[in-house]
Coordinates of C-alpha atoms and ligand atoms in Angstrom, one line a residue:
M252 CA 25.6 3.3 21.0
L253 CA 22.4 1.5 19.9
K254 CA 20.5 4.6 20.9
K255 CA 22.4 6.8 18.4
L256 CA 21.6 4.7 15.4
P257 CA 19.0 6.2 13.0
L258 CA 15.6 4.6 13.1
W259 CA 15.8 3.0 9.7
V260 CA 19.1 1.2 10.7
K261 CA 17.3 -0.1 13.8
I262 CA 14.4 -1.3 11.7
F263 CA 16.8 -2.9 9.2
I264 CA 18.5 -4.7 12.1
G265 CA 15.1 -5.8 13.5
M266 CA 14.2 -7.2 10.1
G267 CA 17.5 -9.2 9.8
L268 CA 17.2 -10.5 13.3
G269 CA 13.5 -11.4 12.7
I270 CA 14.5 -13.5 9.6
L271 CA 17.2 -15.2 11.7
V272 CA 14.9 -15.9 14.6
G273 CA 12.3 -17.3 12.2
L274 CA 14.8 -19.6 10.5
V275 CA 16.3 -20.8 13.8
A276 CA 12.7 -21.5 15.1
V277 CA 12.0 -23.6 12.1
W278 CA 15.3 -25.6 12.4
T279 CA 14.9 -26.2 16.1
S280 CA 11.1 -26.9 15.9
L281 CA 10.3 -23.9 18.0
E282 CA 7.5 -22.8 15.7
D283 CA 4.8 -22.8 18.4
F284 CA 7.0 -20.8 20.7
T285 CA 7.5 -18.2 18.0
I286 CA 3.8 -18.1 17.1
N287 CA 2.7 -17.8 20.8
W288 CA 5.4 -15.5 22.2
I289 CA 7.1 -13.6 19.4
K290 CA 4.5 -13.0 16.7
P291 CA 2.0 -11.2 19.0
W292 CA 4.5 -8.3 19.4
G293 CA 4.3 -7.9 15.6
N294 CA 0.6 -7.9 15.8
I295 CA 0.7 -5.3 18.5
F296 CA 2.9 -3.0 16.4
L297 CA 0.5 -3.5 13.4
K298 CA -2.5 -2.7 15.5
L299 CA -0.9 0.4 16.9
L300 CA -0.3 1.6 13.4
K301 CA -3.8 0.8 12.3
L302 CA -5.2 2.5 15.4
I303 CA -3.8 5.8 14.4
A304 CA -4.6 5.5 10.7
V305 CA -8.2 6.9 10.7
P306 CA -7.5 9.9 13.0
L307 CA -4.3 10.6 11.0
I308 CA -6.1 10.5 7.7
F309 CA -8.9 12.8 8.9
V310 CA -6.7 15.3 10.7
S311 CA -4.0 15.5 8.1
L312 CA -6.5 15.9 5.3
V313 CA -8.4 18.6 7.1
K314 CA -5.2 20.4 8.0
G315 CA -3.8 20.0 4.5
I316 CA -6.8 21.2 2.6
S317 CA -7.9 23.9 4.9
S318 CA -4.4 25.5 4.8
L319 CA -4.9 26.0 1.1
S320 CA -6.5 29.3 1.5
N321 CA -8.2 29.6 -1.9
I322 CA -10.4 27.1 -3.6
S323 CA -8.8 27.5 -7.0
K324 CA -5.4 26.5 -5.6
L325 CA -7.1 23.6 -3.9
S326 CA -8.8 22.3 -7.0
R327 CA -5.6 22.8 -9.0
I328 CA -3.6 20.6 -6.6
G329 CA -6.5 18.1 -6.4
M330 CA -6.7 17.7 -10.2
K331 CA -2.9 17.5 -10.6
T332 CA -2.6 14.9 -7.9
I333 CA -5.4 12.6 -9.3
G334 CA -4.1 13.1 -12.9
I335 CA -0.5 12.1 -12.0
Y336 CA -1.7 9.2 -9.9
L337 CA -3.7 7.8 -12.8
V338 CA -0.9 8.2 -15.3
T339 CA 1.7 6.4 -13.0
T340 CA -0.8 3.6 -12.3
L341 CA -1.4 3.1 -16.0
I342 CA 2.3 2.9 -16.7
A343 CA 2.8 0.5 -13.8
T344 CA 0.1 -1.8 -15.1
T345 CA 1.6 -1.7 -18.6
V346 CA 5.1 -2.6 -17.2
G347 CA 3.5 -5.7 -15.5
L348 CA 1.6 -6.7 -18.6
G349 CA 4.7 -6.3 -20.8
L350 CA 6.9 -8.4 -18.6
V351 CA 4.4 -11.3 -18.1
N352 CA 3.9 -11.5 -21.9
L353 CA 7.6 -11.5 -22.4
I354 CA 8.6 -14.0 -19.7
K355 CA 5.5 -16.2 -19.9
P356 CA 5.9 -17.7 -16.5
G357 CA 2.6 -19.7 -16.8
D358 CA 4.0 -21.9 -19.5
V359 CA 6.4 -23.6 -17.1
F360 CA 3.9 -24.5 -14.5
P361 CA 3.7 -28.3 -13.6
E362 CA 0.2 -29.7 -14.1
E363 CA 0.0 -31.9 -11.0
R364 CA 0.5 -28.8 -8.8
Q365 CA -2.4 -27.0 -10.4
Q366 CA -4.9 -29.7 -9.3
E367 CA -3.3 -30.0 -5.8
Y368 CA -3.5 -26.3 -5.1
R369 CA -6.9 -25.9 -6.6
D370 CA -8.2 -28.5 -4.1
R371 CA -6.2 -27.0 -1.2
F372 CA -7.4 -23.4 -1.7
L373 CA -10.9 -24.2 -2.9
E374 CA -12.4 -22.9 0.4
D375 CA -10.4 -19.7 0.4
V376 CA -11.3 -19.1 -3.2
S377 CA -15.0 -19.7 -2.9
A378 CA -15.3 -17.4 0.1
K379 CA -13.7 -14.6 -1.8
Q380 CA -15.7 -15.6 -4.9
L381 CA -18.9 -15.1 -3.0
F382 CA -17.9 -11.5 -2.2
A383 CA -16.8 -10.8 -5.7
D384 CA -20.1 -12.2 -7.0
E385 CA -21.9 -9.7 -4.9
M386 CA -19.8 -7.0 -6.4
Q387 CA -20.4 -8.2 -10.0
G388 CA -23.7 -7.3 -11.6
Q389 CA -23.7 -4.0 -9.6
S390 CA -24.0 -0.7 -11.3
P391 CA -20.7 0.7 -12.7
L392 CA -21.3 3.7 -10.4
R393 CA -21.3 1.5 -7.4
F394 CA -17.8 2.7 -6.4
L395 CA -19.0 6.3 -6.4
E396 CA -22.0 5.3 -4.3
D397 CA -19.8 3.4 -1.9
M398 CA -17.6 6.4 -1.4
I399 CA -20.3 8.4 0.4
P400 CA -20.8 7.4 4.0
E401 CA -24.2 7.1 5.4
N402 CA -23.0 7.6 8.9
I403 CA -19.5 9.0 9.6
V404 CA -19.2 7.3 12.9
F405 CA -19.7 3.9 11.3
A406 CA -17.3 4.8 8.5
A407 CA -14.7 5.8 11.0
G408 CA -15.2 2.6 12.9
D409 CA -14.2 0.4 9.9
N410 CA -10.7 0.5 8.6
S411 CA -11.8 -0.8 5.2
K412 CA -14.0 2.4 4.7
M413 CA -11.1 4.8 4.6
L414 CA -12.4 6.3 1.3
Q415 CA -15.6 7.3 3.1
V416 CA -13.5 9.0 5.8
I417 CA -11.5 10.8 3.2
F418 CA -14.7 11.9 1.5
F419 CA -16.0 13.4 4.7
A420 CA -12.7 15.0 5.5
I421 CA -12.5 16.7 2.1
L422 CA -16.1 17.9 2.4
F423 CA -15.4 19.2 5.9
A424 CA -12.2 21.0 4.9
I425 CA -13.6 22.6 1.8
S426 CA -16.5 24.0 3.8
M427 CA -13.9 25.2 6.3
V428 CA -12.2 27.2 3.5
L429 CA -15.5 28.6 2.3
V430 CA -16.6 29.9 5.8
P431 CA -15.1 33.3 6.6
A432 CA -11.7 32.9 8.3
D433 CA -12.6 34.7 11.6
K434 CA -15.3 32.1 12.3
T435 CA -12.9 29.1 12.0
V436 CA -10.0 30.4 14.1
V437 CA -10.8 28.1 17.0
V438 CA -11.4 25.1 14.8
R439 CA -8.1 25.7 13.0
R440 CA -6.2 25.9 16.2
F441 CA -7.9 22.8 17.5
F442 CA -6.8 20.8 14.4
D443 CA -3.3 22.2 14.7
G444 CA -3.0 20.9 18.2
L445 CA -4.6 17.6 17.3
N446 CA -2.2 17.2 14.4
D447 CA 0.8 17.7 16.7
I448 CA -0.5 15.2 19.2
I449 CA -1.1 12.6 16.5
L450 CA 2.4 13.1 15.2
K451 CA 3.7 12.6 18.7
I452 CA 1.8 9.4 19.0
I453 CA 3.3 8.2 15.8
D454 CA 6.7 9.1 17.0
L455 CA 6.1 7.0 20.1
I456 CA 4.8 4.0 18.1
M457 CA 7.7 4.2 15.8
R458 CA 10.2 3.7 18.6
F459 CA 8.7 0.3 18.9
A460 CA 9.1 -0.4 15.2
P461 CA 12.4 -2.4 15.3
V462 CA 10.9 -4.9 17.8
G463 CA 7.6 -5.0 15.9
V464 CA 9.3 -5.6 12.6
L465 CA 11.5 -8.3 14.1
A466 CA 8.4 -10.1 15.4
L467 CA 6.5 -9.8 12.2
M468 CA 9.3 -11.2 10.1
A469 CA 9.9 -14.1 12.5
G470 CA 6.2 -14.9 12.4
L471 CA 6.1 -14.8 8.6
I472 CA 9.1 -17.1 8.2
V473 CA 7.5 -19.7 10.5
D474 CA 4.1 -19.4 8.8
F475 CA 5.6 -20.2 5.4
S476 CA 8.2 -22.7 6.4
G477 CA 6.3 -25.8 5.2
D478 CA 5.7 -24.4 1.8
S479 CA 9.2 -24.4 0.3
E480 CA 8.1 -26.6 -2.6
L481 CA 5.4 -24.2 -3.5
F482 CA 7.8 -21.4 -3.4
S483 CA 10.0 -23.1 -6.1
A484 CA 7.1 -24.2 -8.2
L485 CA 5.8 -20.7 -8.5
G486 CA 9.3 -19.2 -8.8
M487 CA 8.9 -17.9 -12.3
Y488 CA 5.7 -16.1 -11.5
M489 CA 7.2 -14.5 -8.4
L490 CA 10.3 -13.6 -10.3
T491 CA 8.2 -11.8 -13.0
A492 CA 6.2 -9.9 -10.4
I493 CA 9.2 -9.0 -8.4
L494 CA 11.1 -7.9 -11.5
G495 CA 8.3 -5.5 -12.5
L496 CA 8.0 -4.1 -9.0
L497 CA 11.8 -3.6 -8.7
M498 CA 11.8 -1.8 -12.1
L499 CA 9.3 0.6 -10.7
I500 CA 11.2 1.2 -7.5
L501 CA 14.7 1.4 -8.9
I502 CA 14.2 2.9 -12.4
F503 CA 10.7 4.4 -12.9
Y504 CA 10.3 6.5 -9.7
P505 CA 14.0 7.7 -9.5
A506 CA 13.7 8.8 -13.1
L507 CA 10.5 10.7 -12.4
I508 CA 12.0 12.3 -9.3
R509 CA 15.1 13.3 -11.3
L510 CA 13.1 14.7 -14.1
F511 CA 10.5 16.6 -12.3
T512 CA 11.9 17.5 -8.9
G513 CA 15.7 17.7 -9.3
I514 CA 16.1 15.6 -6.1
K515 CA 19.0 13.1 -6.6
P516 CA 17.6 9.5 -7.1
G517 CA 20.1 8.3 -4.4
S518 CA 18.9 10.8 -1.9
F519 CA 15.3 9.9 -2.7
L520 CA 15.8 6.2 -2.2
R521 CA 17.7 6.8 1.0
G522 CA 15.1 9.2 2.4
I523 CA 12.2 6.9 1.7
L524 CA 13.9 3.7 2.9
P525 CA 12.5 3.8 6.5
A526 CA 8.9 3.9 5.1
Q527 CA 9.8 1.2 2.6
L528 CA 11.0 -1.1 5.4
V529 CA 7.8 -0.6 7.4
A530 CA 5.7 -1.1 4.2
F531 CA 7.7 -4.3 3.5
S532 CA 7.1 -5.8 7.0
T533 CA 3.5 -4.7 7.5
S534 CA 2.2 -5.2 3.9
S535 CA -0.1 -2.3 4.5
S536 CA 0.3 1.1 2.9
A537 CA -2.4 2.5 5.2
A538 CA -0.4 1.4 8.3
T539 CA 2.7 2.8 6.8
L540 CA 1.2 6.3 6.1
P541 CA 2.5 7.9 9.3
V542 CA 6.1 7.0 8.4
T543 CA 5.7 7.9 4.7
L544 CA 4.4 11.3 5.8
K545 CA 7.2 11.9 8.2
Q546 CA 9.9 10.9 5.6
V547 CA 8.5 12.9 2.8
T548 CA 8.1 16.1 4.8
N549 CA 11.4 15.7 6.7
E550 CA 13.7 14.3 4.0
F551 CA 12.4 15.9 0.9
K552 CA 11.1 19.0 2.6
V553 CA 7.8 18.7 0.9
S554 CA 5.4 21.2 2.6
K555 CA 3.0 19.8 5.1
T556 CA 0.2 21.3 3.1
V557 CA 0.9 19.2 0.1
G558 CA 2.1 16.1 2.0
N559 CA -1.0 16.1 4.2
F560 CA -3.2 16.1 1.2
V561 CA -1.4 14.1 -1.5
L562 CA -0.2 11.2 0.7
P563 CA -3.5 10.2 2.5
V564 CA -5.3 10.3 -0.8
G565 CA -2.6 8.2 -2.4
V566 CA -2.8 5.5 0.2
T567 CA -6.3 4.7 -0.9
I568 CA -6.4 5.5 -4.6
N569 CA -2.8 5.2 -5.8
M570 CA -1.5 1.6 -5.9
D571 CA 1.0 1.2 -8.6
G572 CA 2.5 -2.0 -7.2
T573 CA -0.9 -3.5 -6.8
S574 CA -1.9 -2.7 -10.4
C575 CA 1.4 -4.0 -11.8
Y576 CA 1.0 -7.3 -9.9
Q577 CA -2.7 -7.7 -10.9
A578 CA -1.7 -7.6 -14.5
V579 CA 1.1 -10.2 -14.0
A580 CA -1.2 -12.4 -11.9
A581 CA -4.2 -12.3 -14.3
V582 CA -2.1 -13.1 -17.4
F583 CA -0.1 -15.7 -15.5
I584 CA -3.3 -17.5 -14.5
A585 CA -4.6 -17.3 -18.1
Q586 CA -1.3 -18.8 -19.3
V587 CA -1.5 -21.7 -16.7
F588 CA -5.0 -22.5 -18.1
G589 CA -3.6 -22.4 -21.6
M590 CA -5.7 -19.3 -22.6
D591 CA -4.5 -17.0 -25.3
L592 CA -5.6 -13.5 -24.5
T593 CA -6.7 -11.2 -27.3
I594 CA -5.4 -7.6 -27.6
S595 CA -8.8 -6.3 -26.4
Q596 CA -8.6 -8.7 -23.4
Q597 CA -5.2 -7.4 -22.6
L598 CA -6.3 -3.8 -22.8
S599 CA -9.2 -4.6 -20.5
I600 CA -6.7 -6.0 -18.0
V601 CA -4.8 -2.7 -18.1
L602 CA -8.0 -0.7 -17.5
L603 CA -9.5 -3.1 -14.9
A604 CA -6.3 -3.5 -13.0
T605 CA -5.9 0.3 -12.8
L606 CA -9.5 0.7 -11.5
A607 CA -9.2 -2.3 -9.2
S608 CA -6.0 -0.9 -7.6
I609 CA -7.9 2.3 -6.9
G610 CA -10.6 0.3 -5.1
S611 CA -8.2 -1.9 -3.1
P612 CA -7.8 -1.0 0.5
G613 CA -4.2 -0.5 1.8
V614 CA -4.2 -3.5 4.0
P615 CA -2.4 -6.9 3.7
G616 CA -3.9 -8.9 0.8
G617 CA -6.2 -6.0 0.1
S618 CA -6.2 -6.5 -3.6
I619 CA -7.0 -10.2 -3.7
V620 CA -10.8 -9.7 -3.8
M621 CA -10.3 -7.0 -6.5
L622 CA -8.2 -9.5 -8.5
I623 CA -11.2 -11.8 -8.7
V624 CA -13.2 -8.9 -10.2
V625 CA -10.5 -8.5 -12.8
L626 CA -10.3 -12.2 -13.6
T627 CA -14.1 -12.6 -14.0
S628 CA -14.5 -9.5 -16.1
V629 CA -11.9 -10.8 -18.6
G630 CA -13.2 -14.4 -18.5
I631 CA -10.2 -15.9 -16.8
P632 CA -11.0 -18.9 -14.5
V633 CA -11.1 -17.6 -10.9
E634 CA -9.9 -21.0 -9.7
G635 CA -6.5 -19.9 -10.8
L636 CA -6.4 -17.7 -7.8
A637 CA -5.7 -20.9 -5.7
L638 CA -2.4 -21.2 -7.5
I639 CA -1.1 -17.9 -6.5
L640 CA -2.6 -17.4 -3.0
G641 CA 0.1 -19.4 -1.3
V642 CA 2.9 -17.1 -2.6
D643 CA 1.0 -13.9 -2.3
R644 CA 2.5 -12.6 0.9
P645 CA 6.0 -11.9 -0.2
I646 CA 4.7 -10.2 -3.4
D647 CA 2.3 -8.3 -1.2
M648 CA 5.2 -7.0 0.8
L649 CA 7.0 -5.7 -2.2
R650 CA 4.0 -4.2 -3.9
T651 CA 3.2 -2.3 -0.8
V652 CA 6.7 -0.9 -1.0
V653 CA 6.0 0.2 -4.5
N654 CA 2.6 1.7 -3.5
I655 CA 4.1 4.0 -0.9
T656 CA 7.1 4.9 -3.1
G657 CA 4.7 5.9 -5.8
D658 CA 2.7 8.1 -3.4
S659 CA 5.9 9.8 -2.2
T660 CA 7.1 10.4 -5.7
V661 CA 3.9 12.1 -6.7
A662 CA 3.8 14.1 -3.5
S663 CA 7.3 15.4 -4.3
I664 CA 6.3 16.2 -8.0
V665 CA 3.2 18.0 -7.0
A666 CA 5.0 20.0 -4.3
K667 CA 7.8 21.0 -6.7
S668 CA 5.3 22.2 -9.3
E669 CA 3.6 24.3 -6.7
G670 CA 6.8 25.7 -5.3
E671 CA 6.0 23.9 -2.0
I672 CA 9.3 22.1 -1.6
G673 CA 11.8 23.3 1.1
V674 CA 9.7 26.3 2.0
E675 CA 8.0 25.3 5.3
E676 CA 9.7 24.4 8.5
T677 CA 9.9 20.6 8.9
Q678 CA 8.6 18.2 11.5
E679 CA 10.9 17.4 14.3
E680 CA 12.5 14.0 14.5
Ligands
LIG732 N1 -1.1 -4.6 0.7 C1 -1.3 -3.6 -0.3 C2 -1.1 -2.2 0.3 O1 -1.4 -2.1 1.5 C3 -2.5 -3.7 -1.0 C4 -2.5 -4.9 -1.9 O2 -2.0 -4.9 -3.0 O3 -3.0 -6.0 -1.5 O4 -0.7 -1.3 -0.3

């Protein structure tokens, strides 16, 4: 009977059991056992997903772009995708900024805790500060420069360089379209086969997902068990961030989906749920990409051509949850330090958080370093980061859910506008 359950139900059960196992381990002092014998299974699941991320991004982008037989269609879809990504990210940042100004979570922060956590996280903060300092004072075009790989093998060997892999994949695929079709027949067939093999690998990895998610959740609960006081002290901040993120998931995206694709919001949320659950437990939108791709093409019947292009690009540049959270975090820290931000500072936060989310890698805690860049650029004390680091993980989990939901929404909108919804055969389960 367990075999017949759909994957998302199994993942859900895995998550519930993981929380239970974690709590029982804390109550019965079995933390070490959990860390040594259960958590590694979660790490194995995470590594399997990361393992397939670079090949998947490369192959799916090449397949997606090269199947667009003409360059004008390609550039139209490209412009549309990036344009909609930018608009949704700007709106998400504004939602975060509006909420944090309305709720003012920083005003209720107890002073003694500030000092305590500043001391406790000083090391973490200064390590990250070092990196951010390096990034400061660089040319504003640095991000463009960083996008071009010097050596594609090195780029492919470093998961934080996915943007470079994307750049190469796009260049490769565009050239493929420009070369006469009869010369690329073999290459196309090769990529078709490769794509099927990678999808099969993902299918196999996902069978392990319920166990992986169970182990990840149990490990997380044990890791955070000693910090219950911190959780309550930062409750208001977390609540504000969570409220903003939930508004995006439950109101903003369903409204866009209804308005621009005609898909029912309920079906949309149900269809995307398995990917959301994986995003929630892995905190990595890059690791979740295989599942997002599968759900969007299977459930919403978005063509593979559009899905294979829009989603991998979205994983690296479209992070609505991240930008919303960065706005909340930056203003919260300013409030804690008693700073009154001017309108122009607030506007810079919107712009910087949007840009910073584009530059954040889709890995757990990927945006923390970028947050330092936002803070320093607006003149908010970076030490404030120490206050929020301890509670970052649960928010990271939720913002990753928002990130992949945003990608899926835009993929569906682009597909609809191109008449690419429900026209191609879908991937098998
Ligand atoms: N964990 C996020 C993601 O993978 C990135 C971040 O906001 O830290 O989407």
